[in-house]
Coordinates of C-alpha atoms in Angstrom, one line a residue:
Chain A
M1 CA -24.2 42.4 74.2
R2 CA -21.6 39.8 75.2
V3 CA -18.2 40.5 73.8
V4 CA -14.8 38.7 73.8
I5 CA -11.7 40.8 73.3
C6 CA -8.4 39.3 72.0
E7 CA -5.5 41.8 72.1
D8 CA -2.0 41.1 73.4
L9 CA -1.1 44.6 74.5
V10 CA -2.6 45.0 78.0
L11 CA -3.1 48.7 77.8
L12 CA -5.2 48.5 74.7
R13 CA -7.1 45.4 75.9
D14 CA -8.1 47.2 79.1
G15 CA -9.0 50.3 77.3
L16 CA -11.2 48.5 74.8
A17 CA -12.8 46.6 77.7
S18 CA -13.7 49.8 79.5
L19 CA -14.9 51.4 76.3
L20 CA -17.3 48.6 75.6
T21 CA -18.4 48.3 79.3
D22 CA -19.2 52.0 79.3
D23 CA -21.5 51.5 76.4
G24 CA -23.4 48.9 78.3
N25 CA -21.8 45.7 76.9
E26 CA -20.6 42.8 78.9
V27 CA -17.0 41.8 78.2
V28 CA -17.1 38.2 79.1
A29 CA -13.4 37.5 78.3
A30 CA -10.3 39.5 77.5
V31 CA -7.5 37.3 76.2
G32 CA -4.0 37.8 74.7
D33 CA -3.6 35.1 72.0
G34 CA -5.3 33.0 69.4
D35 CA -5.6 29.7 71.4
A36 CA -7.1 31.6 74.4
L37 CA -9.5 33.3 72.0
I38 CA -10.9 30.1 70.6
A39 CA -11.2 28.6 74.1
A40 CA -13.0 31.8 75.3
V41 CA -15.4 31.8 72.3
D42 CA -16.1 28.1 72.8
E43 CA -16.9 28.7 76.5
H44 CA -18.8 31.9 76.3
H45 CA -20.3 31.9 72.9
P46 CA -20.4 35.7 72.6
K47 CA -22.3 37.9 70.2
L48 CA -19.0 39.5 69.0
A49 CA -15.3 38.8 69.1
I50 CA -12.9 41.8 68.7
I51 CA -9.5 40.5 67.5
D52 CA -6.2 42.2 67.0
V53 CA -4.4 41.0 63.8
R54 CA -1.0 40.8 65.4
L55 CA -0.7 38.3 68.2
P56 CA 1.9 36.2 69.9
P57 CA 3.8 34.0 69.3
T58 CA 4.6 35.0 65.7
Q59 CA 3.4 38.7 65.9
T60 CA 2.3 38.5 62.3
D61 CA -1.2 37.5 61.3
E62 CA -2.1 35.1 64.0
G63 CA -5.3 37.1 64.7
V64 CA -6.6 36.7 61.2
R65 CA -6.0 32.9 61.3
A66 CA -7.7 32.7 64.7
A67 CA -10.6 34.7 63.3
V68 CA -11.0 32.3 60.4
D69 CA -11.0 29.4 62.9
V70 CA -13.6 31.1 65.1
R71 CA -15.7 31.7 62.0
R72 CA -15.5 28.0 61.0
R73 CA -16.4 26.8 64.5
H74 CA -19.0 29.4 65.3
P75 CA -20.5 30.9 62.1
D76 CA -22.9 32.9 64.2
V77 CA -20.3 34.8 66.2
A78 CA -19.6 38.2 64.6
I79 CA -16.0 39.1 64.2
L80 CA -14.4 42.6 64.3
I81 CA -10.7 42.6 63.3
L82 CA -8.5 45.5 64.5
S83 CA -5.3 46.1 62.7
Q84 CA -2.4 48.5 62.9
Y85 CA -2.1 48.5 59.1
V86 CA -4.4 48.0 56.1
E87 CA -3.7 44.6 54.5
E88 CA -5.8 43.7 51.6
R89 CA -4.8 40.1 51.9
Y90 CA -6.2 39.9 55.5
A91 CA -9.4 41.4 54.3
S92 CA -9.8 38.8 51.6
D93 CA -9.0 36.0 54.0
L94 CA -11.6 37.2 56.3
L95 CA -14.3 38.0 53.8
G96 CA -13.7 34.9 51.8
G97 CA -16.3 33.2 54.1
G98 CA -18.9 35.9 53.5
S99 CA -19.2 39.4 54.7
Q100 CA -22.0 39.0 57.1
G101 CA -21.1 39.9 60.7
V102 CA -17.5 40.7 59.7
G103 CA -15.6 44.0 60.3
Y104 CA -12.1 45.0 59.6
L105 CA -11.0 48.4 61.0
L106 CA -7.8 50.2 61.6
K107 CA -6.9 50.5 65.2
D108 CA -7.0 54.3 64.8
R109 CA -10.8 54.1 64.5
V110 CA -11.1 53.2 68.2
A111 CA -10.4 56.9 68.9
D112 CA -13.7 57.9 67.4
V113 CA -15.6 56.2 70.2
R114 CA -19.1 56.7 68.9
E115 CA -18.4 55.5 65.4
F116 CA -16.4 52.6 66.7
L117 CA -19.2 51.5 69.0
S118 CA -21.7 51.8 66.2
A119 CA -19.5 49.8 63.9
A120 CA -19.2 47.1 66.6
R121 CA -23.0 47.0 67.0
R122 CA -23.5 46.9 63.2
V123 CA -21.1 43.9 62.9
A124 CA -22.7 42.1 65.8
A125 CA -26.1 42.5 64.1
G126 CA -24.8 40.8 61.1
G127 CA -23.7 43.8 59.0
T128 CA -20.2 44.7 57.8
A129 CA -17.8 47.4 58.8
I130 CA -14.9 47.7 56.4
D131 CA -12.4 50.5 57.1
P132 CA -12.5 53.2 54.4
E133 CA -8.8 52.7 53.9
V134 CA -9.2 49.0 53.2
V135 CA -12.0 49.9 50.8
S136 CA -10.0 52.4 48.9
Q137 CA -7.1 50.0 48.7
L138 CA -9.3 47.3 47.3
L139 CA -10.9 49.8 45.0
S140 CA -7.6 50.9 43.5
R141 CA -6.8 47.2 42.8
R142 CA -10.2 46.6 41.3
Q143 CA -10.2 49.6 39.1
R144 CA -8.2 47.9 36.3
T145 CA -11.0 45.6 34.9
D146 CA -14.4 44.2 35.2
V147 CA -18.0 45.2 35.9
L148 CA -17.1 47.9 38.4
D149 CA -15.9 50.0 35.4
E150 CA -19.5 50.4 34.3
L151 CA -20.5 52.2 37.5
T152 CA -20.6 56.0 37.6
P153 CA -18.3 57.7 40.2
R154 CA -21.4 58.4 42.3
E155 CA -22.5 54.8 42.2
R156 CA -19.1 53.6 43.1
E157 CA -19.1 56.0 46.1
V158 CA -22.4 54.6 47.2
L159 CA -21.1 51.0 46.9
G160 CA -18.0 51.9 48.8
L161 CA -20.1 53.2 51.7
M162 CA -22.2 50.0 51.5
A163 CA -19.0 48.0 51.9
E164 CA -18.1 50.0 54.9
G165 CA -21.4 48.8 56.2
H166 CA -23.6 51.9 56.1
S167 CA -27.4 51.7 55.7
N168 CA -29.1 53.7 52.9
G169 CA -30.1 56.3 55.5
A170 CA -26.6 56.7 56.7
I171 CA -25.3 56.9 53.1
A172 CA -27.8 59.6 52.3
E173 CA -26.7 61.6 55.4
R174 CA -23.0 61.3 54.4
L175 CA -23.5 62.3 50.8
V176 CA -26.0 65.0 51.7
V177 CA -28.6 63.6 49.3
T178 CA -32.2 62.3 49.8
N179 CA -32.9 58.7 50.7
G180 CA -34.7 58.3 47.4
A181 CA -31.5 59.3 45.5
V182 CA -29.5 56.7 47.4
E183 CA -32.0 54.0 46.7
K184 CA -31.9 54.9 43.0
H185 CA -28.1 54.5 43.0
V186 CA -28.3 51.3 44.9
S187 CA -30.7 49.6 42.6
S188 CA -28.7 50.9 39.6
V189 CA -25.6 49.2 41.2
F190 CA -27.5 46.0 41.7
M191 CA -28.6 46.0 38.1
K192 CA -25.2 46.8 36.6
L193 CA -23.6 44.0 38.7
G194 CA -26.3 41.7 37.5
L195 CA -27.7 40.8 41.0
P196 CA -31.2 39.2 40.9
P197 CA -33.9 41.1 42.8
T198 CA -34.2 38.9 45.8
D199 CA -33.9 39.7 49.4
Q200 CA -32.5 43.3 49.7
Q201 CA -30.0 42.5 52.5
H202 CA -28.6 39.5 50.5
R203 CA -28.1 41.5 47.4
R204 CA -26.3 44.1 49.4
V205 CA -23.9 41.6 50.7
L206 CA -23.3 40.1 47.2
A207 CA -22.7 43.6 45.8
V208 CA -20.2 44.3 48.5
L209 CA -18.4 41.0 47.9
T210 CA -18.2 41.8 44.2
Y211 CA -16.9 45.1 45.0
L212 CA -14.2 43.8 47.3
G213 CA -13.3 41.2 44.8
V214 CA -13.6 38.2 47.1
Chain B
M1 CA 62.2 48.5 75.1
P2 CA 63.5 49.7 71.7
A3 CA 61.9 48.1 68.7
V4 CA 65.1 46.2 67.8
L5 CA 65.5 44.6 71.2
H6 CA 61.8 43.7 71.1
Q7 CA 62.7 41.1 68.5
F8 CA 65.0 39.3 71.0
R9 CA 62.6 38.7 73.9
P10 CA 63.2 35.3 75.4
A11 CA 59.7 34.2 74.5
Q12 CA 60.4 34.9 70.8
L13 CA 63.7 33.1 71.1
W14 CA 61.9 30.0 72.3
R15 CA 59.3 30.3 69.5
D16 CA 62.0 30.7 66.9
S17 CA 63.9 27.7 68.2
L18 CA 60.8 25.6 68.4
Y19 CA 60.0 26.6 64.8
V20 CA 63.4 25.7 63.4
F21 CA 64.1 22.6 65.4
G22 CA 60.5 21.4 65.1
G23 CA 61.0 21.9 61.4
I24 CA 63.9 19.5 61.4
I25 CA 61.7 16.7 62.8
L26 CA 58.9 17.6 60.4
A27 CA 61.4 17.6 57.6
A28 CA 62.3 14.0 58.3
F29 CA 58.6 13.1 58.5
W30 CA 57.4 14.8 55.4
L31 CA 60.5 13.8 53.2
T32 CA 59.9 10.2 54.1
V33 CA 56.1 10.0 54.1
L34 CA 55.4 12.2 51.2
W35 CA 58.1 11.0 48.8
T36 CA 57.3 7.4 49.7
L37 CA 53.7 7.9 49.0
V38 CA 54.2 9.9 45.8
S39 CA 56.7 7.5 44.3
L40 CA 54.6 4.6 45.3
G41 CA 51.5 6.2 43.8
V42 CA 53.3 7.1 40.5
G43 CA 54.9 3.7 40.3
L44 CA 51.6 1.9 40.8
A45 CA 49.6 4.3 38.8
V46 CA 49.4 1.9 35.8
L47 CA 47.9 -0.7 38.1
T48 CA 45.2 1.8 39.2
V49 CA 46.0 1.1 42.9
G50 CA 48.5 4.0 42.6
V51 CA 45.7 6.5 41.8
P52 CA 44.0 6.4 45.3
I53 CA 47.5 6.6 46.9
L54 CA 48.2 9.8 44.9
F55 CA 44.9 11.2 45.8
F56 CA 45.4 10.5 49.4
S57 CA 48.9 12.0 49.4
L58 CA 47.6 15.1 47.8
L59 CA 45.0 15.5 50.6
L60 CA 47.8 14.8 53.1
W61 CA 50.2 17.5 51.8
R62 CA 47.4 20.1 51.4
W63 CA 46.5 19.3 55.0
G64 CA 50.2 19.4 56.1
A65 CA 50.7 22.8 54.3
N66 CA 47.7 24.2 56.2
R67 CA 49.3 23.1 59.5
E68 CA 52.5 24.8 58.3
R69 CA 50.5 28.0 57.6
E70 CA 49.4 27.8 61.3
R71 CA 52.8 26.9 62.6
A72 CA 54.3 30.0 60.9
T73 CA 52.5 32.0 63.6
L74 CA 55.5 31.1 65.8
V75 CA 57.9 33.3 63.8
L76 CA 55.6 35.6 61.9
G77 CA 53.2 36.5 64.7
S78 CA 50.1 35.5 62.7
P79 CA 49.2 32.5 60.5
I80 CA 49.7 32.6 56.8
A81 CA 46.5 33.0 54.9
N82 CA 45.1 29.9 53.2
A83 CA 45.8 30.1 49.5
H84 CA 43.6 27.2 48.5
R85 CA 40.8 28.2 46.1
P86 CA 37.4 27.5 47.4
L87 CA 36.1 24.1 46.3
P88 CA 32.8 23.7 44.4
P89 CA 30.1 22.9 46.9
Q90 CA 29.3 19.5 45.3
G91 CA 30.3 17.0 42.7
F92 CA 33.0 14.5 43.7
W93 CA 35.0 14.8 40.5
K94 CA 34.5 18.6 40.2
R95 CA 36.0 19.0 43.7
W96 CA 39.0 16.8 42.8
G97 CA 39.5 18.6 39.5
A98 CA 39.5 21.9 41.4
R99 CA 42.1 20.5 43.8
F100 CA 44.4 19.4 41.0
R101 CA 44.0 22.6 39.0
D102 CA 44.7 24.8 42.1
P103 CA 48.3 26.1 41.8
A104 CA 48.4 26.3 45.6
T105 CA 48.2 22.5 45.7
W106 CA 51.5 22.2 43.8
K107 CA 53.2 25.0 45.8
D108 CA 52.2 23.2 48.9
L109 CA 54.0 20.1 47.7
L110 CA 57.0 22.1 46.6
F111 CA 57.2 23.6 50.1
L112 CA 56.4 20.6 52.2
G113 CA 58.4 18.1 50.1
L114 CA 61.4 20.1 49.2
V115 CA 62.0 23.7 50.2
G116 CA 60.7 23.6 53.7
P117 CA 62.8 20.5 54.8
I118 CA 66.0 21.8 53.2
V119 CA 65.6 25.3 54.8
W120 CA 64.8 23.8 58.2
V121 CA 67.7 21.4 58.1
V122 CA 70.2 23.9 56.8
F123 CA 69.1 26.7 59.0
G124 CA 68.8 24.4 62.0
A125 CA 72.3 23.1 61.5
V126 CA 73.7 26.7 61.3
V127 CA 71.8 27.7 64.4
V128 CA 73.0 24.7 66.4
A129 CA 76.6 25.1 65.2
L130 CA 76.6 28.8 66.2
W131 CA 75.1 28.1 69.7
A132 CA 77.5 25.2 70.3
A133 CA 80.6 27.2 69.3
A134 CA 79.5 30.2 71.3
L135 CA 78.7 28.3 74.4
A136 CA 81.9 26.2 74.2
A137 CA 84.0 29.4 73.9
L138 CA 82.1 31.1 76.8
L139 CA 82.7 28.1 79.1
T140 CA 86.4 27.8 78.3
P141 CA 87.4 29.4 81.7
V142 CA 85.4 26.8 83.5
F143 CA 86.9 23.8 81.8
S144 CA 90.5 25.1 81.2
G145 CA 91.5 24.7 84.8
S146 CA 90.5 21.0 85.0
A147 CA 91.8 20.1 81.6
P148 CA 94.6 17.5 81.6
D149 CA 98.1 19.0 81.2
G150 CA 99.5 18.8 77.7
S151 CA 96.1 19.1 76.1
W152 CA 95.3 22.1 74.0
L153 CA 92.8 23.4 76.5
G154 CA 95.2 22.9 79.4
G155 CA 98.0 24.7 77.7
L156 CA 96.2 28.0 77.2
R157 CA 97.5 31.1 78.8
P158 CA 95.1 33.0 81.1
A159 CA 94.9 35.9 78.6
E160 CA 94.0 33.5 75.8
V161 CA 91.3 31.9 78.0
V162 CA 89.8 35.4 78.6
G163 CA 90.0 36.2 74.9
I164 CA 88.2 33.0 74.0
A165 CA 85.5 33.7 76.6
V166 CA 85.0 37.2 75.2
A167 CA 84.7 35.8 71.7
G168 CA 82.1 33.4 73.2
L169 CA 80.1 36.4 74.4
V170 CA 80.2 37.9 70.9
G171 CA 79.2 34.5 69.6
I172 CA 76.1 34.4 71.8
V173 CA 75.0 37.7 70.4
L174 CA 75.6 36.3 66.9
A175 CA 73.7 33.1 67.7
L176 CA 70.8 35.2 69.0
A177 CA 70.7 37.3 65.9
A178 CA 71.1 34.2 63.7
T179 CA 68.3 32.4 65.4
R180 CA 65.9 35.3 64.9
G181 CA 67.2 36.1 61.5
L182 CA 67.1 32.6 60.1
A183 CA 63.7 31.9 61.7
A184 CA 62.3 35.0 60.2
A185 CA 63.8 34.1 56.9
S186 CA 62.4 30.6 56.9
G187 CA 59.0 32.1 57.9
A188 CA 59.3 34.6 55.0
L189 CA 60.1 31.7 52.6
A190 CA 57.2 29.8 53.9
R191 CA 55.0 32.8 53.3
S192 CA 56.3 33.3 49.7
L193 CA 55.2 29.8 48.8
L194 CA 52.2 29.3 51.0
A195 CA 50.5 32.7 51.0
P196 CA 47.9 33.4 48.4
G197 CA 49.1 35.1 45.2
D198 CA 47.6 38.3 43.9
R199 CA 44.8 36.6 42.1
A200 CA 44.1 34.3 45.0
A201 CA 44.2 37.2 47.4
L202 CA 41.8 39.1 45.2
E203 CA 39.4 36.1 45.0
A204 CA 39.5 35.7 48.8
R205 CA 38.8 39.4 49.2
V206 CA 35.9 39.3 46.8
A207 CA 34.4 36.3 48.7
E208 CA 34.9 38.2 52.0
V209 CA 33.3 41.4 50.6
E210 CA 30.3 39.4 49.3
A211 CA 29.9 37.7 52.7
T212 CA 30.2 40.9 54.7
R213 CA 28.0 42.8 52.3
A214 CA 25.2 40.2 52.8
G215 CA 25.8 40.5 56.5
A216 CA 25.5 44.3 56.4
V217 CA 22.2 44.1 54.6
E218 CA 21.0 41.4 57.0
S219 CA 21.9 43.5 60.0
A220 CA 20.2 46.6 58.6
D221 CA 17.1 44.5 58.0
A222 CA 17.2 43.1 61.5
R223 CA 17.5 46.6 62.9
L224 CA 14.5 47.9 60.9
R225 CA 12.4 45.0 62.1
R226 CA 13.4 45.8 65.7
I227 CA 12.5 49.4 65.2
E228 CA 9.1 48.5 63.7
R229 CA 8.5 46.2 66.6
D230 CA 9.4 48.8 69.2
L231 CA 7.2 51.3 67.5
H232 CA 4.3 48.9 67.3
D233 CA 4.5 47.7 70.9
G234 CA 5.5 51.1 72.3
A235 CA 4.6 54.5 71.1
Q236 CA 2.1 53.5 68.5
H237 CA -0.1 51.5 70.8
R238 CA 0.2 54.1 73.6
L239 CA -1.0 56.8 71.2
A240 CA -3.9 54.6 70.1
Y241 CA -4.8 54.2 73.8
V242 CA -4.5 58.0 74.4
A243 CA -6.8 58.7 71.4
M244 CA -9.3 56.1 72.7
E245 CA -9.2 57.6 76.3
L246 CA -9.7 61.1 74.9
G247 CA -12.6 59.8 72.8
R248 CA -14.2 58.3 75.9
A249 CA -13.6 61.5 77.8
R250 CA -15.4 63.5 75.1
E251 CA -18.4 61.2 75.4
K252 CA -18.5 61.7 79.2
L253 CA -17.7 65.4 79.3
A254 CA -21.4 66.5 79.5
D255 CA -22.8 63.9 81.9
D256 CA -19.8 62.9 84.0
P257 CA -17.1 65.7 84.1
E258 CA -15.2 64.0 86.9
G259 CA -15.0 60.7 85.0
A260 CA -13.9 62.6 81.9
D261 CA -11.2 64.3 83.9
R262 CA -9.9 61.0 85.1
L263 CA -9.7 59.7 81.6
I264 CA -8.0 62.9 80.4
A265 CA -5.4 62.6 83.2
D266 CA -4.8 59.0 82.2
A267 CA -4.4 59.9 78.6
H268 CA -2.0 62.7 79.6
Q269 CA 0.2 60.3 81.5
E270 CA 0.2 57.8 78.6
S271 CA 1.0 60.5 76.1
K272 CA 4.1 61.5 78.1
K273 CA 5.2 57.9 78.2
A274 CA 4.8 57.7 74.4
M275 CA 7.0 60.8 74.1
V276 CA 9.7 59.2 76.2
E277 CA 9.5 56.0 74.2
L278 CA 9.7 57.9 70.9
R279 CA 12.7 59.9 72.1
D280 CA 14.5 56.7 73.3
L281 CA 13.7 55.1 70.0
A282 CA 14.9 58.0 67.9
R283 CA 18.1 58.2 70.0
G284 CA 18.6 54.5 69.4
I285 CA 18.3 55.0 65.7
H286 CA 20.9 57.7 65.6
P287 CA 21.9 59.8 68.6
S288 CA 22.1 63.5 67.5
V289 CA 24.8 64.1 70.1
L290 CA 27.0 61.7 68.1
T291 CA 26.7 63.8 65.0
D292 CA 27.1 67.1 66.8
R293 CA 29.7 66.4 69.4
G294 CA 31.4 63.2 68.5
L295 CA 32.1 59.9 70.2
D296 CA 33.3 61.2 73.5
A297 CA 30.1 63.1 74.3
A298 CA 27.8 60.3 73.0
V299 CA 29.6 57.6 74.9
S300 CA 29.6 59.7 78.1
A301 CA 25.9 60.0 77.8
L302 CA 25.6 56.2 77.3
A303 CA 27.8 55.6 80.3
E304 CA 25.5 57.8 82.5
R305 CA 22.5 55.9 81.5
C306 CA 24.2 52.6 82.2
P307 CA 23.1 51.1 85.6
V308 CA 26.7 50.0 86.2
P309 CA 29.5 52.5 86.9
V310 CA 31.5 53.0 83.7
D311 CA 35.0 54.5 83.2
V312 CA 35.2 56.2 79.8
D313 CA 38.5 56.9 78.1
V314 CA 38.1 58.2 74.6
A315 CA 41.5 59.3 73.6
L316 CA 41.0 60.5 70.0
D317 CA 42.8 63.6 68.7
R318 CA 40.5 63.7 65.6
R319 CA 37.1 62.4 64.7
P320 CA 36.9 59.2 62.8
P321 CA 35.0 59.0 59.5
P322 CA 31.2 59.0 60.2
A323 CA 30.5 55.3 59.4
V324 CA 33.4 54.2 61.7
E325 CA 32.2 56.6 64.4
T326 CA 28.7 55.3 64.2
A327 CA 29.8 51.6 64.2
A328 CA 32.1 52.3 67.2
Y329 CA 29.1 54.0 69.0
Y330 CA 26.9 51.0 68.4
V331 CA 29.6 48.6 69.6
I332 CA 29.8 50.5 72.9
A333 CA 26.0 51.0 73.2
E334 CA 25.2 47.3 72.6
A335 CA 28.0 46.2 75.0
L336 CA 26.8 48.6 77.7
T337 CA 23.2 47.5 77.2
N338 CA 24.3 43.9 77.6
I339 CA 26.3 44.7 80.7
G340 CA 23.3 46.5 82.2
K341 CA 21.0 43.6 81.4
H342 CA 22.9 40.4 81.8
A343 CA 26.5 40.7 83.0
G344 CA 25.9 41.1 86.7
A345 CA 28.9 43.4 86.7
T346 CA 30.0 46.0 89.3
H347 CA 32.2 48.0 86.9
A348 CA 32.8 48.5 83.3
D349 CA 35.5 50.2 81.2
V350 CA 35.2 51.8 77.8
R351 CA 38.4 52.6 75.9
T352 CA 38.9 53.9 72.4
R353 CA 42.1 54.9 70.7
Y354 CA 43.9 55.0 67.4
D355 CA 46.3 52.3 66.6
V356 CA 48.2 52.3 63.3
G357 CA 45.4 53.4 61.0
R358 CA 42.7 51.6 63.1
L359 CA 40.2 52.8 65.6
V360 CA 40.2 50.3 68.5
V361 CA 37.2 50.2 70.8
E362 CA 37.2 48.1 73.9
V363 CA 34.4 47.5 76.4
A364 CA 35.3 45.4 79.4
D365 CA 33.3 44.4 82.5
D366 CA 33.9 42.3 85.6
G367 CA 30.6 40.4 85.3
S368 CA 29.7 36.8 84.9
G369 CA 31.0 36.4 81.3
G370 CA 29.8 33.6 79.0
A371 CA 28.7 36.0 76.2
R372 CA 28.9 34.5 72.7
R373 CA 28.2 35.5 69.2
T374 CA 25.3 33.4 68.0
A375 CA 23.5 33.8 64.8
G376 CA 20.9 36.6 65.0
S377 CA 22.1 37.8 68.4
G378 CA 22.8 41.5 69.1
L379 CA 26.5 40.6 69.1
D380 CA 26.1 39.0 65.7
G381 CA 24.5 42.1 64.3
L382 CA 27.3 44.2 65.7
A383 CA 29.9 41.9 64.2
Q384 CA 28.3 42.1 60.8
R385 CA 28.2 45.9 61.0
V386 CA 31.9 46.0 62.0
E387 CA 32.9 43.5 59.3
A388 CA 31.1 45.5 56.7
L389 CA 33.6 48.2 57.4
D390 CA 36.5 45.6 57.1
G391 CA 36.8 45.7 60.8
T392 CA 36.9 42.8 63.3
L393 CA 34.9 42.2 66.4
A394 CA 36.3 39.9 69.1
V395 CA 34.4 38.7 72.2
D396 CA 36.4 37.4 75.0
S397 CA 34.1 36.2 77.7
P398 CA 35.4 33.4 80.0
G399 CA 32.7 32.3 82.5
G400 CA 33.0 34.1 85.9
V401 CA 35.8 36.5 84.8
G402 CA 33.9 39.1 82.8
T403 CA 33.5 40.1 79.2
T404 CA 35.7 42.1 76.9
V405 CA 34.3 43.2 73.5
R406 CA 37.0 44.6 71.2
A407 CA 36.3 46.1 67.8
E408 CA 39.0 47.2 65.4
L409 CA 37.9 49.5 62.6
P410 CA 40.2 50.6 59.8
C411 CA 40.2 54.4 59.3
R412 CA 41.5 55.5 56.0

């Protein structure tokens, strides 16, 4: 797939580019700031944009703002944000416009090449990939009130893995249970969150959004 | 030169004379202007026009007293501290009320309108009289020969002429002593009226402590931000890269061992760079050699890393308190870093010594100069750090001549 990378530190930018190229992707542009990112996305219209949160000139959250911009201009371009730190606020900004084709991962995840690449593919295909740390941070915030309280610990675990973007099969593998058991938990989650039985993928996204509180 | 004679250097004599004789002219000015204005103001106060005149004269004498505080540098060696209470930041009448209520305002008037002029005129007259008498006596041998016969001067016997001349010499010494003594006395008088009282001094001190405390917090924050930045752009991202390269190498290991080896070699290199960066950063946060061995060893290490040859002279017979030692270290470290980066210098000198309860640190170079303390600069951070310890940081950096950074840190 065609990918645009936006990362200001050259070492990491080159590393990411080789990583993705090795996997058979085409890195059509690798840029160092938000303006260049938007120009590159306008020009190449890639499948996926991988964006560092911290970019010049302010070195704060330029990346998130650039990502929101890209999303508005090109809703079909998937976005994977890489961040040195977990910031709940960044996640909310990003997921505010829907969680389809959005990922938010700690930079550390790049080290697990296979998982990182599968997360990138998942996001590019319209799924989500939320870092477990982000998820647990959001979860601890959500624990105070609301519908999520009605979920059993197991259901909450399943929902957390859904938020990270895993399919039922992958969740079953992780929790070492059968596919059927996962499906049971998932439909129980949908019911408790009051989500109408429509398209399965759409309900999944809504559940995740409820869960993330955005 | 013994300490007593030090007081009688010609330069000091000129300054003393300038102070006292300048005072005579100022006495005439202030007596006339001030009392004219004040009596005019009081006289016309019923007609309201007097009120602005009084207000204006109050501003004038407060201003004049401040000039006197500065002028006292001539005889005291340093200006007298300003005793005026800080004015409220806004409110026209509040500010005027504060001026009227401030006792320093009325002491200023007392000094400028009465005590000062009297002292200068009287002391000036005494000094002039002494010098005139002494010089006249000293010059008696010159004039006695050409004096007309029958006059008093012409009728003196040679022994008497010599006697008078010797008395003239004694008179010169007396005049010297009187000039210094009376100048110092008038300076002391000025200080007693113009310097802040205990309460005012305390208030000023509190204001200063508040300002330097805020500065200290700010400079600590700025340092933390810089460390975070260095970590993020340095070791942290290198380690992320290393992890990524190793991850790629693992993927390749089975199919492409050579490619994997290249990736591992690359990661190895980067991990070493990350170690160097971490070490430099840790040293920048607090060099362990400073704690273990003191300023001399730590500064020598700094000097060795400086691209410009540095002479180090750390003449300390005992170690300063830790906070002072650390501040001194950072002054030197920052100054040497700046020299290495910007100064275009060929040589630098570092000197530290004790001077009357203070640690004096001086870093000088022969570079291009032009260094300044601007808000948020490295020098500003240093100054804040030094001021938080009640010290002072002076930067003398004339263009083209070089830069001298001098910090004085009290050691109690």
